[in-house]
Every structure is written in C-alpha cells, then in structure tokens.
Amino acid sequence: MSVTVDGDKSASVPTRVRRVLRGPRAEKVPALVGTACTFIGLVDIAAGVFPRFRASRFHDLVEVLPGTLGPLSAALSLSAGVLLLLLAHGLKRRKRRAWRAAVVLLPAGAVAQFLYRHSVVGVLLSLALLALLLSHRRQFAALPDPRGRWRALANFVLMGAGSLGLGLLVVSAHPGKVVGDPSLSDRLEHVLLGLVGVEGPVAYGGSVSWTVGYSLGALGLLTAVTTIYLAFRPEHPVARLTEDDEARLRELLARHGGRDSLGHFALRRDKAVVFSPSGKAAVTYRVVSGVMLASGDPIGDVEAWPGAIERFMDEARAHSWTPAVMGCSETGGQVWTRETGLDALELGDEAVVDVADFSLSGRAMRNVRQMVKRIERNGYETRVRRARDLPDEELEHIRRAAADWRGTDTERGFSMALGRIGDPADGDAVIATAHKADESAETSPYGDLKAIIHFVPWGADGMSLELMRRDRSADPGMNELLIVAALQAAPQLRVARVSLNFAMFRSALARGERLGAGPVLRVWRGLLVFLSRWFQIESLYKFNAKFQPRWEPRFVVYRSTRDLPRIGFAAMQAEGFVNLAPPRPFRRRGERRDRPCAHVAPAPPAGPGAPPAPAAPGAGARAA
C-alpha cells in the first residue's frame, strides 16, 4: 500500500505514519508538569492566605510543597503560587518561555524554602520538578503566539482584579487579630493601599500586620512586573495574506477552484497560508485563542493536498496550536483524517442549487413564487451583474449600504465570508440588488437601493453566496427575491450551480421531525429548536429548503473530543459571535477591522416576518 505525496506515488505506509506522529500531541510530561504547577500554585496561595491551613492537619502536606510560615514567607508563597498558576497553561502547551520562567522560579523557590522553613523535602520536590523540566527540555520548544500591546492592558485588568480578590481574602483571613470592626469599604481601601505599599486603615495585633502588608505588596508588585514585561517585550505581529500569497492562491483557484464552493474564501486577507513543497496546494488558516483554524478544503491539486496538510500540522506543532478544520467536504475530511490521524464530525449541510433544475413552478415552490410576485407588484425590481460591470459610484453606494445595514459593529464571518465587496481583484463576483423608486429614495444616501446579495466565484461555472443585507424598512422577502433573481440570471452569467447558506445540524432537524424518529433524536432536535431562539439554526435550514437544493455534508476535523469545546469557542470568535478584543471607542461604525491571524515567517430575517437573530456558528456572513 502506498500514499500519494505531491504526486509521488512511491511513498510507503511508514511515511504516512510519520505524518500522523508529526501532528501536535498531548505529551504526558508537559501535561503532568502543567497540572503539578496548577496544584502547587493553589496550595501555595492557600498557604499564604489562610493561617489555619498552614497549621491544620494538612500541615504535613504543606511541608513538602513550596510555602513558608513567616510574614515574608507568606508573601513569597503567594507570589510563587500566582506565578505557577500563570505558567501552568504555557507549560501544558510546551511554550519555551514558560519553561524558561519555571526553570528560574523553581530553584529560587527551593532556596526560599530552605532559608525560611528549612524544609529539605520541599527543596527536593522543587528540584525533582526542575530535573523533570531539564531532562525533557526538548518537549518545551513551542514558539510564542502572535500578540500585541493590548495583552499588557488585559493582564493589568485581570491581574488587578485577581489581586484585589486575593487581597480581600488576605485582609479577612485573620478575624481574631483584627482591631475593631472595620467595614467592607475599610477593607477594600486597605487592600488598594496595600497593593501600592501603603499602610491602610485596618489594624491587626501581633505580627499579622506584617504578614498582610508583605502579602499585599507582593500582589501589587506581581501585577506591576507582569504588566511592564508584557508591555515592553518584543511584539510578534499577526500575519496577513501578502500580495504574493494572494497571487499564488488565485492561480491555484483558476485551475482547481471548481472543486470546493468555499475555495474563494481562502482569499480573505486576514488569513495566513502554508503551501505544499511543490506549491501545487495550500491551506489557509487563522489562529484564534490557540486554535489553528482552517476552513474548507485545501486549495489546489488533490494529489498535493498531503504536502500542504503536513506543513499545516508542522506549523501547529511548532507553536503548540490546536489544529482544527471547519466546514471541509467529505473528500477533504477523508484526506485530513487519513494524513493526520485526526477525527471528523459532521457539522451540517451546504445547500447547493443546480441552475438547470431550478424552477418556480410546482407545488413545492408555491410559497416562494407567491412571495416573489407580491414583492414585484409592490414596485421592486432586481439587477444581477458581475462586480466588474458596476460603475464605481454604484459600487461605493453598495459598500456603504452593506456596512450600515450590517446590524452589528463586528463584521461576522470567517469560513464562508470574504469580508469585502467590489474589490478590483474580485471582478468575477456577482452582485444582485433590489431597487424601489419611492419617496424615501430621494432622501436616502443609497438612492433606491433596498437590498444586496453578494456571490463569490466557485470555479468557472459556479458562485457561492457570501452575504445578504437589506434596508430594514424594505418589505419582507428581499432575500428570497434576490436569490430567485440570481438563479434566473445564472444562465446568462454562465453559472450552472449556486451554493447557498450552510445549515448546521440539518440532518438532525430533518430526521427528528420524521415519523418514527427515536426519543434521543427527538430530544436532540428539540434542543436545536430551543437554541434557534438565539441562533439561526432551524430558520436557516427552512430558508434553504425553500429552494429545493441538494445537500452537501460539511465536517469539522479535530484532534480529540476534549478539544471540541475549545474549537467551538474559537470558531465563534472567528465568526464574530464572541469578541474578546478591548473596546475601541474611537472607531467609527462601519469601519473595517482586520481580524488577526497568526503565522511566524444581527442579521436580516431568514424568512418573512422572522425576527433578526445571529447566524449559527459556521454560517459565516452569508446569513448576516
């Protein structure tokens, strides 16, 4: 048995096995070290905050873990615990800088233990963990993630909040030593002053005041030091699709773009790309929250896909990113799983309409037919043209209208969205517009324009729906009107197939409402219908089904089941449903914001009368 690699059919099975092993794996040592750091960090914090914990029946356990008993040792225990908690995740991800920090911190903690507690066992435990790190140093070689200066601000906010919470615990952990009965505001003032090294209004008896003062000062110092470090360390800028990368991708799409309806979305300029060694295939991706997220199938010759996938997996391993693919086809899923050892899960179905089979006649199309005729009687007309055939002034009106009708400040879409309209390089894109000459057209900045649908090329004879936008004052049914107009104009545009919206969990919704569906399937469908109150899950499925499409399954490719929640959260971030970026109050509404990717080298209604709702994750900007 042989495996084709970039056209070379002489590659043997061991080559394929080597590729499987080259993907990111959850090595036991980094996971063990990270877990140990988390546990020891929590114990350190407890030992520094709660005096009873240090003197309780758990004293024997604390004796063999970092932590000391005096005022200064309590501060050192808190500092070590917080730092170990900060390092734990980086160690689990095999980050080189986290390893370096741990190698420095562990012997320093061991020295502190010996000087203040004379704990030989604790020193030996720290040195054992240090020896484990040193002996497996090659496993901690992951490169840094891309980052900017906003990370320092986020650290200041989070560390400040954490320090404030821990400080309140420290201040309140000695009820028998407090002089008087200070109020909550007094305690809060004492914490805030203590974080900057100033004595507060709360008084204690004995040496407790020194313990509290040192502990609060240590927390404030940690917050300041980590923030300054993040602010002044070298930036790792996010990667963008360069002009050369885009040109190479367009060449591949010109030869092989008809294979995948999502191929043109690889030209988003906020993605990064890796090419196969032969240059005949490529994978585009973005890194979100440590997840290396590709979308659709690889671009290019199928025989060269394994080479591009191997480069993708090598890049994921170099940075310890979690690899994932959203919305690949069945063929793409088979190649991904075969070449990497990853698993695949059906995510939903893509609605594809064959233009030759489309017709408004028949009982199945009665609702769409009646809706379109009603809207046309109300005075609406449609125009379907290639983007290159539109005048520049009209294109600018369409861009402004699409931005203002978006409904959210964040541009949504990643796997099935291009993020731009009317770019000179996208002249083959198709724009369908609805117009109505009425009184409002005279005062509107967009004239008689009422709705927009944008399609991107799908090879030489297809087009893929990218977004749908409409004026909120327009009549319901604009989307149906423009999709029908585009399908009817498709023969003149030499388009034979049209890809519509992506319907998540379509098969579960369809099978769950059939006669004889089992209880598990009915419960699953009921949950999806319930979630459709907030996400367009059922409504997108029913909207697509109006046009009698054929359904093409799409899959998510992932490493392990425990990664699925993380991948889902990253996908929601990429699609624009979750935004963790700091607020930018001076950015104007509608201004384009490039979403970052990494590499080192509410929506209009889905049907008439339906309320606005966000599209399901993965539906991209098609339904936005």
mmCIF file of C-alpha atoms in Angstrom, residues 19-168:
data_model
loop_
_atom_site.group_PDB
_atom_site.id
_atom_site.type_symbol
_atom_site.label_atom_id
_atom_site.label_comp_id
_atom_site.label_asym_id
_atom_site.label_seq_id
_atom_site.Cartn_x
_atom_site.Cartn_y
_atom_site.Cartn_z
ATOM 1 C CA ARG A 19 2.959 12.334 9.330
ATOM 2 C CA VAL A 20 0.447 11.178 11.899
ATOM 3 C CA LEU A 21 3.082 11.449 14.588
ATOM 4 C CA ARG A 22 4.185 14.890 13.443
ATOM 5 C CA GLY A 23 0.921 16.473 14.448
ATOM 6 C CA PRO A 24 0.545 18.147 17.859
ATOM 7 C CA ARG A 25 0.121 15.573 20.608
ATOM 8 C CA ALA A 26 -0.726 15.912 24.266
ATOM 9 C CA GLU A 27 2.677 14.798 25.596
ATOM 10 C CA LYS A 28 2.499 13.317 29.058
ATOM 11 C CA VAL A 29 5.375 15.298 30.566
ATOM 12 C CA PRO A 30 4.086 18.815 29.682
ATOM 13 C CA ALA A 31 0.590 17.866 30.825
ATOM 14 C CA LEU A 32 1.972 16.430 34.067
ATOM 15 C CA VAL A 33 4.183 19.456 34.725
ATOM 16 C CA GLY A 34 1.337 21.867 33.988
ATOM 17 C CA THR A 35 -1.023 20.011 36.305
ATOM 18 C CA ALA A 36 1.626 19.894 39.045
ATOM 19 C CA CYS A 37 2.209 23.645 38.705
ATOM 20 C CA THR A 38 -1.522 24.304 38.974
ATOM 21 C CA PHE A 39 -1.892 22.158 42.086
ATOM 22 C CA ILE A 40 1.208 23.521 43.805
ATOM 23 C CA GLY A 41 0.213 27.070 42.902
ATOM 24 C CA LEU A 42 -3.202 26.670 44.505
ATOM 25 C CA VAL A 43 -1.661 25.145 47.631
ATOM 26 C CA ASP A 44 0.873 27.984 47.775
ATOM 27 C CA ILE A 45 -1.877 30.576 47.567
ATOM 28 C CA ALA A 46 -3.889 28.797 50.265
ATOM 29 C CA ALA A 47 -0.803 28.561 52.487
ATOM 30 C CA GLY A 48 -0.087 32.260 52.010
ATOM 31 C CA VAL A 49 -3.655 33.415 52.630
ATOM 32 C CA PHE A 50 -5.090 31.128 55.325
ATOM 33 C CA PRO A 51 -3.026 30.702 58.505
ATOM 34 C CA ARG A 52 -5.238 27.827 59.674
ATOM 35 C CA PHE A 53 -4.426 25.922 56.518
ATOM 36 C CA ARG A 54 -0.722 26.110 57.349
ATOM 37 C CA ALA A 55 -1.338 24.920 60.901
ATOM 38 C CA SER A 56 -4.060 22.336 60.212
ATOM 39 C CA ARG A 57 -3.937 18.607 59.711
ATOM 40 C CA PHE A 58 -2.777 19.362 56.165
ATOM 41 C CA HIS A 59 0.426 20.782 57.620
ATOM 42 C CA ASP A 60 2.335 17.639 56.673
ATOM 43 C CA LEU A 61 1.238 18.054 53.051
ATOM 44 C CA VAL A 62 2.161 21.726 53.007
ATOM 45 C CA GLU A 63 5.583 20.887 54.436
ATOM 46 C CA VAL A 64 6.560 19.089 51.218
ATOM 47 C CA LEU A 65 5.224 21.847 48.951
ATOM 48 C CA PRO A 66 6.526 25.365 48.340
ATOM 49 C CA GLY A 67 5.365 27.795 51.039
ATOM 50 C CA THR A 68 6.655 29.297 54.300
ATOM 51 C CA LEU A 69 5.288 30.298 57.688
ATOM 52 C CA GLY A 70 6.542 33.821 58.484
ATOM 53 C CA PRO A 71 5.328 37.220 57.204
ATOM 54 C CA LEU A 72 7.848 37.297 54.393
ATOM 55 C CA SER A 73 7.321 33.628 53.628
ATOM 56 C CA ALA A 74 3.564 34.212 53.268
ATOM 57 C CA ALA A 75 4.281 36.851 50.629
ATOM 58 C CA LEU A 76 6.733 34.521 48.892
ATOM 59 C CA SER A 77 4.141 31.739 48.971
ATOM 60 C CA LEU A 78 1.533 33.980 47.362
ATOM 61 C CA SER A 79 3.991 35.154 44.699
ATOM 62 C CA ALA A 80 5.136 31.637 43.877
ATOM 63 C CA GLY A 81 1.555 30.390 43.724
ATOM 64 C CA VAL A 82 0.372 33.132 41.369
ATOM 65 C CA LEU A 83 3.397 32.742 39.108
ATOM 66 C CA LEU A 84 2.996 28.981 38.924
ATOM 67 C CA LEU A 85 -0.661 29.397 38.015
ATOM 68 C CA LEU A 86 0.338 31.825 35.264
ATOM 69 C CA LEU A 87 2.937 29.398 33.935
ATOM 70 C CA ALA A 88 0.844 26.234 34.114
ATOM 71 C CA HIS A 89 -1.075 26.747 30.863
ATOM 72 C CA GLY A 90 2.064 27.704 28.958
ATOM 73 C CA LEU A 91 3.844 24.600 30.219
ATOM 74 C CA LYS A 92 0.945 22.410 29.107
ATOM 75 C CA ARG A 93 1.257 23.989 25.664
ATOM 76 C CA ARG A 94 5.011 23.311 25.666
ATOM 77 C CA LYS A 95 5.908 27.001 25.427
ATOM 78 C CA ARG A 96 9.644 27.668 25.558
ATOM 79 C CA ARG A 97 9.326 30.923 27.509
ATOM 80 C CA ALA A 98 7.117 29.305 30.149
ATOM 81 C CA TRP A 99 9.753 26.586 30.520
ATOM 82 C CA ARG A 100 12.498 29.181 30.992
ATOM 83 C CA ALA A 101 10.471 31.015 33.626
ATOM 84 C CA ALA A 102 9.736 27.789 35.506
ATOM 85 C CA VAL A 103 13.404 26.784 35.418
ATOM 86 C CA VAL A 104 14.292 30.106 37.099
ATOM 87 C CA LEU A 105 11.364 30.075 39.550
ATOM 88 C CA LEU A 106 11.773 26.543 40.908
ATOM 89 C CA PRO A 107 15.348 26.858 42.251
ATOM 90 C CA ALA A 108 14.516 30.323 43.625
ATOM 91 C CA GLY A 109 11.555 28.807 45.441
ATOM 92 C CA ALA A 110 13.708 25.965 46.688
ATOM 93 C CA VAL A 111 16.229 28.414 48.164
ATOM 94 C CA ALA A 112 13.418 30.363 49.832
ATOM 95 C CA GLN A 113 12.021 27.181 51.336
ATOM 96 C CA PHE A 114 15.371 26.170 52.761
ATOM 97 C CA LEU A 115 16.125 29.601 54.207
ATOM 98 C CA TYR A 116 12.732 30.227 55.806
ATOM 99 C CA ARG A 117 11.415 26.729 56.583
ATOM 100 C CA HIS A 118 14.500 24.531 56.461
ATOM 101 C CA SER A 119 12.305 22.071 54.537
ATOM 102 C CA VAL A 120 14.582 19.571 52.849
ATOM 103 C CA VAL A 121 11.645 17.605 51.455
ATOM 104 C CA GLY A 122 10.179 20.729 49.850
ATOM 105 C CA VAL A 123 13.553 21.544 48.315
ATOM 106 C CA LEU A 124 13.851 18.033 46.931
ATOM 107 C CA LEU A 125 10.365 18.242 45.414
ATOM 108 C CA SER A 126 11.176 21.523 43.675
ATOM 109 C CA LEU A 127 14.482 20.134 42.421
ATOM 110 C CA ALA A 128 12.763 16.959 41.207
ATOM 111 C CA LEU A 129 10.328 19.017 39.190
ATOM 112 C CA LEU A 130 13.242 21.106 37.901
ATOM 113 C CA ALA A 131 15.094 17.943 36.886
ATOM 114 C CA LEU A 132 11.998 16.748 35.030
ATOM 115 C CA LEU A 133 11.858 20.031 33.111
ATOM 116 C CA LEU A 134 15.535 19.913 32.241
ATOM 117 C CA SER A 135 15.536 16.273 31.167
ATOM 118 C CA HIS A 136 12.559 16.841 28.848
ATOM 119 C CA ARG A 137 13.539 20.313 27.674
ATOM 120 C CA ARG A 138 13.157 19.319 24.017
ATOM 121 C CA GLN A 139 9.427 18.869 24.537
ATOM 122 C CA PHE A 140 9.147 22.538 25.537
ATOM 123 C CA ALA A 141 10.051 24.107 22.217
ATOM 124 C CA ALA A 142 6.796 25.765 21.103
ATOM 125 C CA LEU A 143 7.205 29.244 19.629
ATOM 126 C CA PRO A 144 5.313 32.256 21.032
ATOM 127 C CA ASP A 145 1.824 33.132 19.882
ATOM 128 C CA PRO A 146 1.229 36.385 17.982
ATOM 129 C CA ARG A 147 0.486 39.241 20.298
ATOM 130 C CA GLY A 148 0.270 42.997 20.585
ATOM 131 C CA ARG A 149 0.374 45.657 23.275
ATOM 132 C CA TRP A 150 -3.250 45.057 24.222
ATOM 133 C CA ARG A 151 -2.063 41.934 26.088
ATOM 134 C CA ALA A 152 -0.428 44.171 28.696
ATOM 135 C CA LEU A 153 -3.685 46.054 29.305
ATOM 136 C CA ALA A 154 -5.623 42.795 29.574
ATOM 137 C CA ASN A 155 -3.047 41.469 32.050
ATOM 138 C CA PHE A 156 -3.293 44.639 34.148
ATOM 139 C CA VAL A 157 -7.085 44.353 34.327
ATOM 140 C CA LEU A 158 -7.146 40.614 35.075
ATOM 141 C CA MET A 159 -4.200 40.606 37.470
ATOM 142 C CA GLY A 160 -5.543 43.696 39.177
ATOM 143 C CA ALA A 161 -8.926 42.060 39.680
ATOM 144 C CA GLY A 162 -7.290 38.842 40.902
ATOM 145 C CA SER A 163 -5.007 40.723 43.245
ATOM 146 C CA LEU A 164 -7.959 42.670 44.617
ATOM 147 C CA GLY A 165 -9.876 39.444 45.288
ATOM 148 C CA LEU A 166 -6.899 37.708 46.886
ATOM 149 C CA GLY A 167 -6.149 40.849 48.871
ATOM 150 C CA LEU A 168 -9.643 40.869 50.358
#
